[in-house]
Amino acid sequence: MAVNLTEGAALGTVFDRLFQAVLDGNQQLTTFTSTLNSLKSTLALIKPILDDLEKLNKALDRPEQETEMFVGRLIEGENLVRKCSKIKSWDLYNKHSYSKKIKKLEDSITRFFQLDVQAQMVRNTKRILIEVKDTNQKLDKVLSILKDTA
C-alpha cells in the first residue's frame, strides 16, 4: 500500500520546513552556499504569496488537491537539502550533482508560480465572471418582477 506523504500536509507548514532546512544548510554547508542562497531568496519572495494563497484557499474551501503536487515537491526539496549535509567536502561528484538538484528544485518552484498559479488564477477569474453573470441575471429578473408589480 502506497502512502501519500502530502495528504493532510499544510502548505505553509511544509514550506516553513523547507525554508528552515535551507537556512540550516546555508549555515552548515559552505560548499552549497551560492546554490542555497539563490533558493533562499526565491523562497523568501514567495513566502508572503504562499501565506495569502493558503488563507484564501481555506476561506474559499478550495480543495487541497490544487496544491498537493507542490506540497510533494516541497517535501522532496526539504529531504534534498537535508541530504546535502551528509556530503563530504572531498566528494566533488555528489556536490555537483546535488547542486544541480537544488537548482532544479528552485526551477520547479518558480515554474509552479509562473504556470500553475497563473492557470489557477485564470480559472478562478472565469468562475467569478460566471458567478457575476448569474447574479446579474437574477437581479434582472427581480427588477423585472418589481417593475411588473409596480
Coordinates of C-alpha atoms in Angstrom, one line a residue:
M1 CA 0.0 0.0 0.0
A2 CA 1.4 3.4 -1.1
V3 CA 1.4 6.2 1.5
N4 CA 0.7 9.7 0.3
L5 CA 3.1 11.9 2.1
T6 CA 1.3 15.1 1.1
E7 CA -2.1 14.0 2.4
G8 CA -3.1 16.5 5.1
A9 CA 0.1 18.3 4.9
A10 CA -0.5 22.0 5.2
L11 CA 1.2 24.1 2.5
G12 CA 2.6 26.7 4.9
T13 CA 3.9 24.1 7.3
V14 CA 5.8 22.2 4.6
F15 CA 7.1 25.4 3.1
D16 CA 8.4 26.5 6.5
R17 CA 10.2 23.2 7.0
L18 CA 11.9 23.6 3.6
F19 CA 12.8 27.2 4.4
Q20 CA 14.3 26.2 7.7
A21 CA 16.3 23.4 6.1
V22 CA 17.7 25.9 3.6
L23 CA 18.6 28.3 6.5
D24 CA 20.2 25.5 8.5
G25 CA 22.0 24.2 5.4
N26 CA 23.2 27.6 4.5
Q27 CA 24.9 28.0 7.9
Q28 CA 26.4 24.5 7.9
L29 CA 27.2 23.8 4.2
T30 CA 29.7 26.2 2.8
T31 CA 30.0 24.2 -0.3
F32 CA 26.4 24.9 -1.3
T33 CA 26.3 28.5 -0.2
S34 CA 25.6 30.1 -3.5
T35 CA 23.0 27.5 -4.6
L36 CA 21.2 27.6 -1.2
N37 CA 21.4 31.4 -1.2
S38 CA 19.6 31.5 -4.5
L39 CA 16.9 29.1 -3.3
K40 CA 16.6 31.0 0.0
S41 CA 15.9 34.3 -1.9
T42 CA 13.4 32.6 -4.1
L43 CA 11.6 31.1 -1.1
A44 CA 11.7 34.5 0.7
L45 CA 10.0 36.1 -2.3
I46 CA 7.2 33.6 -2.5
K47 CA 6.6 33.2 1.3
P48 CA 4.0 36.1 1.6
I49 CA 2.2 34.9 -1.6
L50 CA 2.1 31.4 -0.3
D51 CA 0.7 32.6 3.1
D52 CA -2.1 34.5 1.3
L53 CA -2.8 31.6 -1.0
E54 CA -3.2 29.3 1.9
K55 CA -5.5 31.7 3.8
L56 CA -7.6 32.3 0.7
N57 CA -7.9 28.6 -0.1
K58 CA -9.1 27.9 3.4
A59 CA -11.6 30.8 3.3
L60 CA -12.9 29.7 -0.1
D61 CA -12.9 26.0 0.9
R62 CA -10.7 25.2 -2.1
P63 CA -9.6 21.5 -2.3
E64 CA -6.0 20.7 -1.2
Q65 CA -5.6 18.9 -4.4
E66 CA -4.7 22.2 -6.1
T67 CA -1.5 22.4 -4.1
E68 CA -0.8 18.7 -3.4
M69 CA 1.8 18.3 -6.2
F70 CA 3.5 21.4 -5.0
V71 CA 3.5 20.3 -1.4
G72 CA 5.1 17.0 -2.5
R73 CA 7.8 18.9 -4.3
L74 CA 8.5 21.0 -1.2
I75 CA 8.8 17.8 0.9
E76 CA 11.2 16.4 -1.7
G77 CA 13.1 19.7 -1.5
E78 CA 13.4 19.5 2.2
N79 CA 14.8 16.0 2.0
L80 CA 17.2 17.0 -0.7
V81 CA 18.6 19.9 1.3
R82 CA 19.0 17.8 4.4
K83 CA 20.8 15.1 2.3
C84 CA 23.3 17.8 1.3
S85 CA 24.6 18.0 4.9
K86 CA 25.8 14.4 4.6
I87 CA 28.0 15.0 1.6
K88 CA 31.7 15.1 2.4
S89 CA 33.8 18.1 1.4
W90 CA 36.0 15.9 -0.9
D91 CA 33.1 14.3 -2.8
L92 CA 33.1 16.6 -5.8
Y93 CA 30.8 14.4 -7.9
N94 CA 28.0 14.5 -5.3
K95 CA 28.5 18.2 -4.6
H96 CA 28.0 18.9 -8.3
S97 CA 25.1 16.5 -8.6
Y98 CA 23.2 17.9 -5.5
S99 CA 23.9 21.5 -6.6
K100 CA 22.1 20.7 -9.9
K101 CA 19.3 19.0 -8.0
I102 CA 18.8 22.1 -5.8
K103 CA 18.8 24.3 -8.9
K104 CA 16.2 22.0 -10.4
L105 CA 14.1 22.3 -7.2
E106 CA 14.3 26.1 -7.4
D107 CA 13.3 26.0 -11.1
S108 CA 10.3 23.8 -10.3
I109 CA 9.1 26.2 -7.5
T110 CA 9.5 29.1 -9.9
R111 CA 7.6 27.1 -12.6
F112 CA 4.8 26.4 -10.2
F113 CA 4.2 30.1 -9.7
Q114 CA 4.7 31.1 -13.3
L115 CA 2.4 28.4 -14.8
D116 CA 0.3 26.6 -12.3
V117 CA -0.7 29.5 -10.1
Q118 CA -1.3 31.6 -13.3
A119 CA -3.6 28.9 -14.7
Q120 CA -5.5 28.7 -11.4
M121 CA -5.9 32.5 -11.5
V122 CA -7.4 32.3 -15.0
R123 CA -9.7 29.5 -14.0
N124 CA -10.8 31.3 -10.8
T125 CA -11.4 34.6 -12.8
K126 CA -13.6 32.7 -15.2
R127 CA -15.6 31.2 -12.3
I128 CA -16.0 34.7 -10.8
L129 CA -17.2 36.0 -14.1
I130 CA -19.8 33.2 -14.4
E131 CA -21.0 33.9 -10.8
V132 CA -21.3 37.6 -11.6
K133 CA -23.2 36.9 -14.8
D134 CA -25.6 34.6 -12.9
T135 CA -26.1 37.2 -10.2
N136 CA -26.8 39.9 -12.8
Q137 CA -29.4 37.6 -14.4
K138 CA -31.1 37.0 -11.1
L139 CA -31.1 40.8 -10.3
D140 CA -32.6 41.5 -13.7
K141 CA -35.4 39.0 -13.0
V142 CA -36.0 40.6 -9.6
L143 CA -36.1 44.1 -11.2
S144 CA -38.5 43.0 -13.9
I145 CA -40.8 41.4 -11.3
L146 CA -40.7 44.6 -9.2
K147 CA -41.4 46.7 -12.3
D148 CA -44.4 44.5 -13.3
T149 CA -45.9 44.7 -9.8
A150 CA -45.4 48.5 -9.5

